[in-house]
mmCIF file of C-alpha atoms in Angstrom:
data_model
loop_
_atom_site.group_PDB
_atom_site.id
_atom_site.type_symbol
_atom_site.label_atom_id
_atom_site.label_comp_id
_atom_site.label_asym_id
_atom_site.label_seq_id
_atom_site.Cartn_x
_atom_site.Cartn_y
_atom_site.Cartn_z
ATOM 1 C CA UNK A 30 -22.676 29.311 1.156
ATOM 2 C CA UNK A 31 -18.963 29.062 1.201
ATOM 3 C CA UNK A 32 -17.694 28.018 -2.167
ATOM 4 C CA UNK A 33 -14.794 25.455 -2.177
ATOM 5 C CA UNK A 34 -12.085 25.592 -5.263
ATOM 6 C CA UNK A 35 -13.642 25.145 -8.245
ATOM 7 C CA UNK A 36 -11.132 22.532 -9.688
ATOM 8 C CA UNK A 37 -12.020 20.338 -6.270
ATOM 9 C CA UNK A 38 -15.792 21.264 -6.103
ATOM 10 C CA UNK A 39 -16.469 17.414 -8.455
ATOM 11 C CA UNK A 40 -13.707 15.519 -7.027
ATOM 12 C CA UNK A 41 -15.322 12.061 -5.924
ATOM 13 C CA UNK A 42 -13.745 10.743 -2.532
ATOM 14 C CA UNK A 43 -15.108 7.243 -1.791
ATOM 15 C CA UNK A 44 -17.426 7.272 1.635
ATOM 16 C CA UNK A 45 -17.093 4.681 4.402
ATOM 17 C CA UNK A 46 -20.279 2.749 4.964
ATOM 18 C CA UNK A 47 -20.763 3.990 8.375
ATOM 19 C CA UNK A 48 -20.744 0.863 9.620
ATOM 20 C CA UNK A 49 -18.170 -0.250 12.518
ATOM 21 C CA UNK A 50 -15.965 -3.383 11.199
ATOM 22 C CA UNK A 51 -14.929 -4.202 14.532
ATOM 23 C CA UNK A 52 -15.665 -7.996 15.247
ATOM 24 C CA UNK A 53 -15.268 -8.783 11.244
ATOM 25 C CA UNK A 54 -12.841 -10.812 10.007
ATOM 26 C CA UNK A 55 -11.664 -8.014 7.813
ATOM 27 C CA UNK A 56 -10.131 -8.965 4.656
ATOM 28 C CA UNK A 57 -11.209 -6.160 2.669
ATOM 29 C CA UNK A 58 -8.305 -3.495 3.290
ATOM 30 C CA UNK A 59 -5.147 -5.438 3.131
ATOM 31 C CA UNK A 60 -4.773 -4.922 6.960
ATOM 32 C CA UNK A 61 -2.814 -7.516 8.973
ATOM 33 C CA UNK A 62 -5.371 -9.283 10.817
ATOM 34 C CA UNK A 63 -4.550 -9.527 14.241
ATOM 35 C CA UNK A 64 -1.135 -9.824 13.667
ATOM 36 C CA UNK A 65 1.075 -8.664 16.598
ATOM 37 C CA UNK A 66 1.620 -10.507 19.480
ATOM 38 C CA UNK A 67 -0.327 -9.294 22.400
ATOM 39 C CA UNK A 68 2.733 -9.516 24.607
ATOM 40 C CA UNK A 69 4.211 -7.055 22.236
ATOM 41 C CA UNK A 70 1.615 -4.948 21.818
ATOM 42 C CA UNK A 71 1.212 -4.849 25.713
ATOM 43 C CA UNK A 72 4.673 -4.053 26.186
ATOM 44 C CA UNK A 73 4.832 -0.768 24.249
ATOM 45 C CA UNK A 74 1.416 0.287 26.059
ATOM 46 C CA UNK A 75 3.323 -0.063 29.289
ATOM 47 C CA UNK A 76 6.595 2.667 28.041
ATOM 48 C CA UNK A 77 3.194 4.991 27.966
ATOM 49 C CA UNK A 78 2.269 7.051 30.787
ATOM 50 C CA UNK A 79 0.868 10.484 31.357
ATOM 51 C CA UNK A 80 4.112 12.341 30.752
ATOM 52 C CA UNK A 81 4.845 10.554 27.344
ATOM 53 C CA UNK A 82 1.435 11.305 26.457
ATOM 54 C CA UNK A 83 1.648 15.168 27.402
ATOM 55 C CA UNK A 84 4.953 15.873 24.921
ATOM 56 C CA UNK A 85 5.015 16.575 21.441
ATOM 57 C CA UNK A 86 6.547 13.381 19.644
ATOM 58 C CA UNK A 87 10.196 12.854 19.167
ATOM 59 C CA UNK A 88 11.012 11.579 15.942
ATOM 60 C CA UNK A 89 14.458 11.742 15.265
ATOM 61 C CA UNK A 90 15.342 8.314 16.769
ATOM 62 C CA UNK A 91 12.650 6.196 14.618
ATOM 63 C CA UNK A 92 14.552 8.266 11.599
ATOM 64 C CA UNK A 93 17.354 7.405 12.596
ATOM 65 C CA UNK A 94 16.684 2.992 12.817
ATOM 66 C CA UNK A 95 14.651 3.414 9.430
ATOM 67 C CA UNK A 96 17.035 5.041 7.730
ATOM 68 C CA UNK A 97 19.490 2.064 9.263
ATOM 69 C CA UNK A 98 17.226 -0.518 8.724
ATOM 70 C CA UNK A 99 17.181 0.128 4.974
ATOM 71 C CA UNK A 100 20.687 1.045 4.798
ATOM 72 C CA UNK A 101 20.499 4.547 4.448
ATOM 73 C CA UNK A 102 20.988 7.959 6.244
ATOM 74 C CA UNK A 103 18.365 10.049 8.237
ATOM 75 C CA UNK A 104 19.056 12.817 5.754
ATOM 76 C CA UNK A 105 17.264 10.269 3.059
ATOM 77 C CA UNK A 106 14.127 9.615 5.394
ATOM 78 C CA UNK A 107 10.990 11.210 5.442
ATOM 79 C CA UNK A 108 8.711 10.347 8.375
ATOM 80 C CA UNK A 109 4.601 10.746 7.398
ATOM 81 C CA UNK A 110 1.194 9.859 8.638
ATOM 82 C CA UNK A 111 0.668 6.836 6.606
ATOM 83 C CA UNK A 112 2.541 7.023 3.105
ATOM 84 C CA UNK A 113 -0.541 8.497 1.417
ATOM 85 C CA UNK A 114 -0.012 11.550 3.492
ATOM 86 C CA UNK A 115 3.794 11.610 1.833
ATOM 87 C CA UNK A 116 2.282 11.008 -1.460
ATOM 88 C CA UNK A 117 0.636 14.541 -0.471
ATOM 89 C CA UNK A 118 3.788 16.195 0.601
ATOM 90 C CA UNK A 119 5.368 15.007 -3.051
ATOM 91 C CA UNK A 120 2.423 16.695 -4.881
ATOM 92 C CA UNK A 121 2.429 19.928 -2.608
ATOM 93 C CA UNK A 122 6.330 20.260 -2.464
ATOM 94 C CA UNK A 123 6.160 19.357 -6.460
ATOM 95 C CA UNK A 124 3.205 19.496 -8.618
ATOM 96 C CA UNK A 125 1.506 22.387 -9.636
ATOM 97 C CA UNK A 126 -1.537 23.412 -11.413
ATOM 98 C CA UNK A 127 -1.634 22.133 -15.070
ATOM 99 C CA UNK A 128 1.626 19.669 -14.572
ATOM 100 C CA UNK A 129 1.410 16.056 -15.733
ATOM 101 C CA UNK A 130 1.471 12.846 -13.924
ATOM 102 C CA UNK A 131 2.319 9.611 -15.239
ATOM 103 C CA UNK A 132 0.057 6.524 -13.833
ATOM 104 C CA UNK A 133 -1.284 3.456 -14.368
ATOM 105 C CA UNK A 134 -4.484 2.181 -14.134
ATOM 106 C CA UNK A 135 -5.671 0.689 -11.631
ATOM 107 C CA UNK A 136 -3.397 2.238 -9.516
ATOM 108 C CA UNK A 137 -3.587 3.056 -5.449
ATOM 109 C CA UNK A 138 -6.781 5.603 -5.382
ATOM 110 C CA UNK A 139 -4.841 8.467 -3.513
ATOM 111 C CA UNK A 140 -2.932 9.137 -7.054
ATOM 112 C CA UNK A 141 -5.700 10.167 -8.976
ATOM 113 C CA UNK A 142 -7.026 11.814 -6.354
ATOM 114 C CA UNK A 143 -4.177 14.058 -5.547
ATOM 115 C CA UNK A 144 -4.022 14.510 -9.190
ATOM 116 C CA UNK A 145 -7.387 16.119 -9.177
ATOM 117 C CA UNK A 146 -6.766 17.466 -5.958
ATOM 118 C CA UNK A 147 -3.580 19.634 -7.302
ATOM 119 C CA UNK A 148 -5.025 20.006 -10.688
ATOM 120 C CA UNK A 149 -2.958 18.022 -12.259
ATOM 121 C CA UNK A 150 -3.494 16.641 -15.775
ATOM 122 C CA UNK A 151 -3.098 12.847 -16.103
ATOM 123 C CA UNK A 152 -1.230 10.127 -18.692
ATOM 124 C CA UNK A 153 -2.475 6.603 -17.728
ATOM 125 C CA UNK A 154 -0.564 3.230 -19.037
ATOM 126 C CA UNK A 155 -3.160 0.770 -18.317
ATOM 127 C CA UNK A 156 -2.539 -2.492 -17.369
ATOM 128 C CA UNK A 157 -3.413 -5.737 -20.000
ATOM 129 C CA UNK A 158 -5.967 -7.753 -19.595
ATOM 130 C CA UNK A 159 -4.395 -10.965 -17.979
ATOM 131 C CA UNK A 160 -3.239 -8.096 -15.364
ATOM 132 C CA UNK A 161 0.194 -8.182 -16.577
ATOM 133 C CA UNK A 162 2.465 -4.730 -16.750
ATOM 134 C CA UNK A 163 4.037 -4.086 -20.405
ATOM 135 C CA UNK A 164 7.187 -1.875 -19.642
ATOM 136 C CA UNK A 165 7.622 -0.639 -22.950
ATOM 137 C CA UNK A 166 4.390 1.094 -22.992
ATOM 138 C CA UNK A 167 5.115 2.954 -19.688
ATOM 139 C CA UNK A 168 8.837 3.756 -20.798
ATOM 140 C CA UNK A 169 7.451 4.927 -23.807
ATOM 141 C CA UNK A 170 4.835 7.510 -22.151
ATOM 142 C CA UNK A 171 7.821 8.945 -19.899
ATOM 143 C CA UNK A 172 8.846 12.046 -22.019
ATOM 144 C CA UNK A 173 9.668 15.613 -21.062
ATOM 145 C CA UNK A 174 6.402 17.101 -20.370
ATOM 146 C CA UNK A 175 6.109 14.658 -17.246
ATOM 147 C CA UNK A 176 6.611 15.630 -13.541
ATOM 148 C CA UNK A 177 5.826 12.538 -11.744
ATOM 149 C CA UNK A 178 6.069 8.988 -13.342
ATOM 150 C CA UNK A 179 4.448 7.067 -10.545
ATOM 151 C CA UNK A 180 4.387 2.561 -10.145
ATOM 152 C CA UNK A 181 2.812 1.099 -7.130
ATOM 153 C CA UNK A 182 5.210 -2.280 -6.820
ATOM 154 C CA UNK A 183 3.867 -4.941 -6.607
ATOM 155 C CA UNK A 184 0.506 -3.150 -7.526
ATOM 156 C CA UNK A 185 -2.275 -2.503 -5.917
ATOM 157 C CA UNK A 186 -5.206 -4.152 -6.740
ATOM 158 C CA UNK A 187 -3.938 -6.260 -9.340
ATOM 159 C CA UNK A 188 -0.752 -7.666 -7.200
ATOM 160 C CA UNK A 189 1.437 -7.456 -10.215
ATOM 161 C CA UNK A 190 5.328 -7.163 -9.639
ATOM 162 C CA UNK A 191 7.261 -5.551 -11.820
ATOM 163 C CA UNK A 192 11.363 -6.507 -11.622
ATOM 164 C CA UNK A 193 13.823 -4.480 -9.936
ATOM 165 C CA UNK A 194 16.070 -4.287 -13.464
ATOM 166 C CA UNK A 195 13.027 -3.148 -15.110
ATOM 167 C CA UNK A 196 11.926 -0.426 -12.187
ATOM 168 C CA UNK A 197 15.437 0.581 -12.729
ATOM 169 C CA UNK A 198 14.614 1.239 -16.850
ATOM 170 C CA UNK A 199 11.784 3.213 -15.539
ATOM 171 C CA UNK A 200 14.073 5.294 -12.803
ATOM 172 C CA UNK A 201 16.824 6.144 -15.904
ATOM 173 C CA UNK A 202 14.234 7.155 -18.450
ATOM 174 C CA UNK A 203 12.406 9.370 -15.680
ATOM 175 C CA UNK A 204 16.452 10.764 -14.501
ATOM 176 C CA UNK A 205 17.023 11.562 -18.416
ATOM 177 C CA UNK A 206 14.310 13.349 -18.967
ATOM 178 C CA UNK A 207 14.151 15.455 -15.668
ATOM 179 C CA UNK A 208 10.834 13.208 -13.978
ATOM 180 C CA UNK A 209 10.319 12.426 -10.521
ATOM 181 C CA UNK A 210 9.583 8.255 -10.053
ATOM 182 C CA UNK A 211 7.647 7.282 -7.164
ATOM 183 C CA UNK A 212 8.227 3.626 -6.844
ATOM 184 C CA UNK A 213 5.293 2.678 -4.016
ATOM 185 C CA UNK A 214 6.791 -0.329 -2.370
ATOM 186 C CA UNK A 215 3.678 -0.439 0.442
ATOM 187 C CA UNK A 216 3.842 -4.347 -0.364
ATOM 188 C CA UNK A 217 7.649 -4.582 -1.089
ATOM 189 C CA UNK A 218 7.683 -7.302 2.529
ATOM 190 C CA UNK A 219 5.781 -9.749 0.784
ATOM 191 C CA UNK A 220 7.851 -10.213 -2.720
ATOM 192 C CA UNK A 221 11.409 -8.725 -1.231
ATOM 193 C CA UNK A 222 11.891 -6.954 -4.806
ATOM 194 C CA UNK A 223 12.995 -3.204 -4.037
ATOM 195 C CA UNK A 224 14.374 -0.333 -5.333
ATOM 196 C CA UNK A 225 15.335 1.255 -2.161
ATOM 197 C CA UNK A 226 18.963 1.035 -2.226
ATOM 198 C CA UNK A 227 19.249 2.157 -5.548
ATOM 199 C CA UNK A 228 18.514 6.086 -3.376
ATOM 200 C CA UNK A 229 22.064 7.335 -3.880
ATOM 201 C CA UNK A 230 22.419 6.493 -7.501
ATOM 202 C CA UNK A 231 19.403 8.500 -8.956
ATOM 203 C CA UNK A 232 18.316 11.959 -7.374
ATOM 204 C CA UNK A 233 15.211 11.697 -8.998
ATOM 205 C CA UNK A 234 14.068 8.483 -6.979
ATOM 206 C CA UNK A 235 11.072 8.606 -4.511
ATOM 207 C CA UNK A 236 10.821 4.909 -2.674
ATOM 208 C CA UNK A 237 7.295 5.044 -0.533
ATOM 209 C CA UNK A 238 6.907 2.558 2.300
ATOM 210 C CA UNK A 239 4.246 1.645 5.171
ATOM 211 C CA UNK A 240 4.065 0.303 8.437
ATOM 212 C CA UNK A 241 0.164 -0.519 7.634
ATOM 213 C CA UNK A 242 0.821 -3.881 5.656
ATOM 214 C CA UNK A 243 3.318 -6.480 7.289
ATOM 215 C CA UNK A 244 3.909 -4.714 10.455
ATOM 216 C CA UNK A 245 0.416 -4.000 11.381
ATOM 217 C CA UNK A 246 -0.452 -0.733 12.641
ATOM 218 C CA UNK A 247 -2.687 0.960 10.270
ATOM 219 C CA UNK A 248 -4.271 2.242 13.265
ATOM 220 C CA UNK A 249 -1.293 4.335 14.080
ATOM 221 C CA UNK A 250 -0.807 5.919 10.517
ATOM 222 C CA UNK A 251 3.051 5.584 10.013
ATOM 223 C CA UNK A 252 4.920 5.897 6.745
ATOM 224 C CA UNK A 253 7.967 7.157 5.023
ATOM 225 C CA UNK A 254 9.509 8.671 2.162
ATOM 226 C CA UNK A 255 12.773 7.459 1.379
ATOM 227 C CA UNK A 256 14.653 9.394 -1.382
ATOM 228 C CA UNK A 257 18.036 11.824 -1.628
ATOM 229 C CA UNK A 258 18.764 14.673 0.077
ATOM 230 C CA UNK A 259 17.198 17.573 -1.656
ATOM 231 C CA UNK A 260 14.302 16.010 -2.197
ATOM 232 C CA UNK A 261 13.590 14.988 1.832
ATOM 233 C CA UNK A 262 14.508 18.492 2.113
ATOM 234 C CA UNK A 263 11.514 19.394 -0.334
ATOM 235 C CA UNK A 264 8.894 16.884 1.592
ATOM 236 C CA UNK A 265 10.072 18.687 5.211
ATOM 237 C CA UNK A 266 9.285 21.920 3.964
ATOM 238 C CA UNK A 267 5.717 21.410 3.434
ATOM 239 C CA UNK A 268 4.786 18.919 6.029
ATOM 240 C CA UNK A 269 2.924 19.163 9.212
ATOM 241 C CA UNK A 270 5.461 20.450 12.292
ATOM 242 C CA UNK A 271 4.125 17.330 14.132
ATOM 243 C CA UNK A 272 2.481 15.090 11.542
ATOM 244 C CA UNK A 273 3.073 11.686 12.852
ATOM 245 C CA UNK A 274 1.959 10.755 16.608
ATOM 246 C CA UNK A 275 4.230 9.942 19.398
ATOM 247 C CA UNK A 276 2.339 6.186 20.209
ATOM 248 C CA UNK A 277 3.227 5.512 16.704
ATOM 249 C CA UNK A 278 6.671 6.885 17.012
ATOM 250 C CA UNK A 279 7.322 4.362 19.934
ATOM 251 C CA UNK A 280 5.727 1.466 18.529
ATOM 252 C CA UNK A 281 7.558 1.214 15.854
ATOM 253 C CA UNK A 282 10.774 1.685 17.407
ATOM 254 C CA UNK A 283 10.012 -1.041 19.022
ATOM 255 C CA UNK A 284 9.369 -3.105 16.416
ATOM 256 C CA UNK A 285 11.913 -2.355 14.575
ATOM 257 C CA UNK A 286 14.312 -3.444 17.883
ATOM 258 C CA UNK A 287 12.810 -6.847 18.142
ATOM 259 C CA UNK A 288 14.081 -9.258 16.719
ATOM 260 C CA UNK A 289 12.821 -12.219 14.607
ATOM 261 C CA UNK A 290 9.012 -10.502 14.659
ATOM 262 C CA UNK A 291 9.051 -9.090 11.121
ATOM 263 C CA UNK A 292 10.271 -12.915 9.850
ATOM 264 C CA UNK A 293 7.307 -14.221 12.403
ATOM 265 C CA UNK A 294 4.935 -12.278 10.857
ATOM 266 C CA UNK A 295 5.977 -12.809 7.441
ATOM 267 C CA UNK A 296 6.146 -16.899 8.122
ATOM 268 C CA UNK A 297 1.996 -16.528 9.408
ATOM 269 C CA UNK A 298 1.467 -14.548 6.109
ATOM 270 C CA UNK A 299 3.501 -17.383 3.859
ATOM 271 C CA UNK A 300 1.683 -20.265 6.205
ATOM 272 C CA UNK A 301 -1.697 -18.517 5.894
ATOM 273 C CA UNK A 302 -1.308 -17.931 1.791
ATOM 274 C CA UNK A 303 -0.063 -21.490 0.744
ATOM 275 C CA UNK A 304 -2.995 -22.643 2.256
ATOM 276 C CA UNK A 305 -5.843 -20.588 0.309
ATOM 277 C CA UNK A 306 -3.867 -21.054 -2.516
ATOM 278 C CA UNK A 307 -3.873 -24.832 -1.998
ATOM 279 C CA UNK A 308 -7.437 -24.798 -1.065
ATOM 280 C CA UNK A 309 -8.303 -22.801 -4.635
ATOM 281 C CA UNK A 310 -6.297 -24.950 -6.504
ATOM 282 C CA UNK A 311 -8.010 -28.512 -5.071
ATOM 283 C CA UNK A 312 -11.302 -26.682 -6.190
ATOM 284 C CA UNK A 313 -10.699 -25.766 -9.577
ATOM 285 C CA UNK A 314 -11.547 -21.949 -8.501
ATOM 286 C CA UNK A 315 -9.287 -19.485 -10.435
ATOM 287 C CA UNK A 316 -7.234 -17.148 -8.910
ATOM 288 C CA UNK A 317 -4.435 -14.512 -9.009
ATOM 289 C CA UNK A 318 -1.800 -14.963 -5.953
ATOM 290 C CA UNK A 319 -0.210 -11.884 -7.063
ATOM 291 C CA UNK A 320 2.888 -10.907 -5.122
ATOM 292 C CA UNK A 321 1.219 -8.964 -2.242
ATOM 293 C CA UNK A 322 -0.360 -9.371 0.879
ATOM 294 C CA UNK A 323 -4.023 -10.413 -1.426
ATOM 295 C CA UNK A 324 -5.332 -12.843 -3.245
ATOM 296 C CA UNK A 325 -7.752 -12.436 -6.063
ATOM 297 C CA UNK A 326 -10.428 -14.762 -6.629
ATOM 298 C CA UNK A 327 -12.378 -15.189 -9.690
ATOM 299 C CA UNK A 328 -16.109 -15.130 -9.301
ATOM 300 C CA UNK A 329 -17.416 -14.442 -12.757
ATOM 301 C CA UNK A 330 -20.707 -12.690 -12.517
ATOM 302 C CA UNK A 331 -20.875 -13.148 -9.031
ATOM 303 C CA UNK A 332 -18.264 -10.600 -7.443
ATOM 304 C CA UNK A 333 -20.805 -8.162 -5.687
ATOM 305 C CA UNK A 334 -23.231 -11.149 -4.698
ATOM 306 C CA UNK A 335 -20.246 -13.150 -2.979
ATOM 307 C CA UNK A 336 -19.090 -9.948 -1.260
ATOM 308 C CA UNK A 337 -22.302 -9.238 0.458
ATOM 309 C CA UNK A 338 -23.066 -12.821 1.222
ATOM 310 C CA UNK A 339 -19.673 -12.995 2.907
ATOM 311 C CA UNK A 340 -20.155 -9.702 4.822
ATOM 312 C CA UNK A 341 -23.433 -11.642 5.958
ATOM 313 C CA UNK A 342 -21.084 -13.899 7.938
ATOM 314 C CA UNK A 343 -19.230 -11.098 9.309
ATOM 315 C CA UNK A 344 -16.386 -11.609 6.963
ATOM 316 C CA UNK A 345 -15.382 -8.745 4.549
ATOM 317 C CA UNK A 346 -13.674 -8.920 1.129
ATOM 318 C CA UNK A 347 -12.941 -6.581 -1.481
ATOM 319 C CA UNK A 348 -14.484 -6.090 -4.405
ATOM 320 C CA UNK A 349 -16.729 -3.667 -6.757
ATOM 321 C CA UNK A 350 -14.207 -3.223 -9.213
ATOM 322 C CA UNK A 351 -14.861 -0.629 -12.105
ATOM 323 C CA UNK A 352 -12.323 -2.021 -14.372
ATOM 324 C CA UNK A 353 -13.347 -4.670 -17.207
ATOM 325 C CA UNK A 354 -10.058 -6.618 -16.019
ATOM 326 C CA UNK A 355 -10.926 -6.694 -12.414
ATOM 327 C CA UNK A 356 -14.874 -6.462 -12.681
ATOM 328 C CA UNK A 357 -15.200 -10.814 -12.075
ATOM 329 C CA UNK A 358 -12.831 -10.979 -8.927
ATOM 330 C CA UNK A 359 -12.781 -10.219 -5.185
ATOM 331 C CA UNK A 360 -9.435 -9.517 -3.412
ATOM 332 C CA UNK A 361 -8.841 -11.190 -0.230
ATOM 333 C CA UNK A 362 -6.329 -9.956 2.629
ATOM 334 C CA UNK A 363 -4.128 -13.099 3.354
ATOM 335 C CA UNK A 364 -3.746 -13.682 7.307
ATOM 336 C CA UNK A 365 -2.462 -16.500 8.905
ATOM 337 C CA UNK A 366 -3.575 -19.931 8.276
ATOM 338 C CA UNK A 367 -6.353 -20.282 11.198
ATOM 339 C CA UNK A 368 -7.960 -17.135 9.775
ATOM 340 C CA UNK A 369 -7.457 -18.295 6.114
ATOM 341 C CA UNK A 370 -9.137 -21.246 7.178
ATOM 342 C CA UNK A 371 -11.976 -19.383 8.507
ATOM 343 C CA UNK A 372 -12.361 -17.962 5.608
ATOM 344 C CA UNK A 373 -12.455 -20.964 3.105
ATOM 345 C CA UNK A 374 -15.109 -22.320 4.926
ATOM 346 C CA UNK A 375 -17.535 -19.790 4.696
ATOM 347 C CA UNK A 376 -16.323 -18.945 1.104
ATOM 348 C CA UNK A 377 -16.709 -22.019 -0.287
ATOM 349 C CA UNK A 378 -19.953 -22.977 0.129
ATOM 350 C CA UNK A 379 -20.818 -19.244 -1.337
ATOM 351 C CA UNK A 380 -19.510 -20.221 -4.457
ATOM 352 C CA UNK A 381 -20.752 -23.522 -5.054
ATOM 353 C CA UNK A 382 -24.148 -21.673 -4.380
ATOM 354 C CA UNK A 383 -23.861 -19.057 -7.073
ATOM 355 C CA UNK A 384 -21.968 -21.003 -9.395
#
């Protein structure tokens, strides 16, 4: 039998289920449900024919409107399948064998991962217990001996934001002592707080973005890496020749050339979360609203039972949550208000069952 590195051989990667989630209302992965127009959607399918479909993809147009759309240059962009695939391009253009990363916990699952992955040793700044982020303690653990120094803002899974001014204490600190800081802005659409154009002030600054959350193509696994020069040059060296696929090359050009659909879909998202909110709040259930695209719900001893009972009415939810802070609550996906609604319905009467 073919042995596999040693320092991967134990490195736990969480299965799917095996079961299709087509048909489900799926509010378990912080997907958009649903959310682009058909029209839309039918309109890019039409700019593909056989010919598009026979050429390697073209990317240096979609570069070229990110970079603009964020007010920044193509040199600063990074194009990747899905930003978890740049998170691997940081570690293999930057972390070696016995280096040490900076995270919190919880944290996106694709850090410690790639942590393991690149055998990597770890620092963790965890976060309290009312889910709240104490700077001090993470400026504190950012010292010399660091490579990466890595936030996920706002976080994911507790929703925490953490202020720009702040991020930017965290991005000085890293710059001072000679650390990389990934600032994961996956959710940065739904709270507007970013770090992004703060790119040509610190060299050391690694802003992550997706078109998976607001924009609603996680099918299409787009991302990008937005950081200066010499590090974009780093991430290029080491990633795929043709890493990101031409449908999702056009799409989002497309997207990002129509106007007034990012502030439709963000209006559905507001619509959609000011009425679970509402609808928690007139029940005396407690919650965290966070400042992503989720909303966790407290279901104290019950988190596992009112997952499966949902999933029973072909809705899914998120939850199984290791950590003592999390352990009581199930995140929700926020959609727009018909599908909240939906939702609330079937929810509801779950918890007045087990509570």
């Amino acid at each position: 039998m073919m042995q596999i590195k040693s320092h991967i051989s134990d490195l736990y990667r969480a299965k799917n289920a095996g079961i299709s989630r087509k048909g489900m209302l799926r509010l378990d992965m912080n997907e958009a449900f649903a959310a682009l127009p058909d029209d839309f959607v039918a309109s890019v399918f039409s700019m593909i024919d056989s010919d598009y479909l026979s050429m390697y993809p073209e990317c240096e147009a979609l570069q070229e409107k990110v970079a603009l759309h964020n007010g920044l240059k193509s040199e600063n962009i990074c194009l990747s399948n899905g930003s978890d695939a740049a998170i691997k391009y940081i570690f293999d253009a930057f972390v070696s064998q016995g280096d040490r990363v900076l995270l919190t916990e919880p944290t996106f699952a694709m850090y410690p991962v790639y942590c393991k992955m690149f055998g990597a040793s770890v620092t963790i700044v965890e976060y309290e217990m009312d889910l709240s982020f104490t700077v001090e303690k993470f400026l504190k653990a950012i010292t010399g001996d660091i490579k990466l120094a890595v936030l996920v803002n706002p976080n994911n899974p507790t929703g925490t934001l953490t202020p720009a001014n702040d991020i930017v204490r965290i991005i000085k600190k890293a710059r001072d002592c000679g650390v990389i800081a990934i600032v994961d802005e996956a959710y940065f659409h739904f709270c507007n707080e970013t770090v992004i154009d703060k790119i040509s002030e610190y060299e050391n600054l690694i802003v992550l973005r997706t078109f998976s959350k607001l924009c609603a193509m996680a099918a299409l696994r787009l991302g990008y890496a937005a950081a200066a020069a010499g590090i974009i040059e780093g991430l290029t060296k080491v990633k795929p020749t043709f890493d990101v696929n031409g449908v999702a090359v056009l799409f989002a050009e497309r997207f990002l050339d129509t106007p007034g659909l990012m502030d439709s879909l963000l209006k559905e998202f507001k619509e959609g979360k000011a009425f679970l909110i509402d609808k928690l709040s007139r029940n005396s259930i407690e919650f965290v609203s966070g400042n992503a695209n989720f909303v966790l719900i407290k279901c104290p001893g019950k988190a596992p039972e009112t997952v499966r009972a949902l999933s029973e009415k072909n809705i899914l939810a998120g939850g199984g949550f290791k950590q003592n802070t999390l352990k009581d609550y199930i995140r929700v996906t926020v959609s727009k208000k018909e599908v909240m609604e939906r939702f609330f319905e079937e929810f509801i009467g779950i918890y007045k069952k087990n509570n």
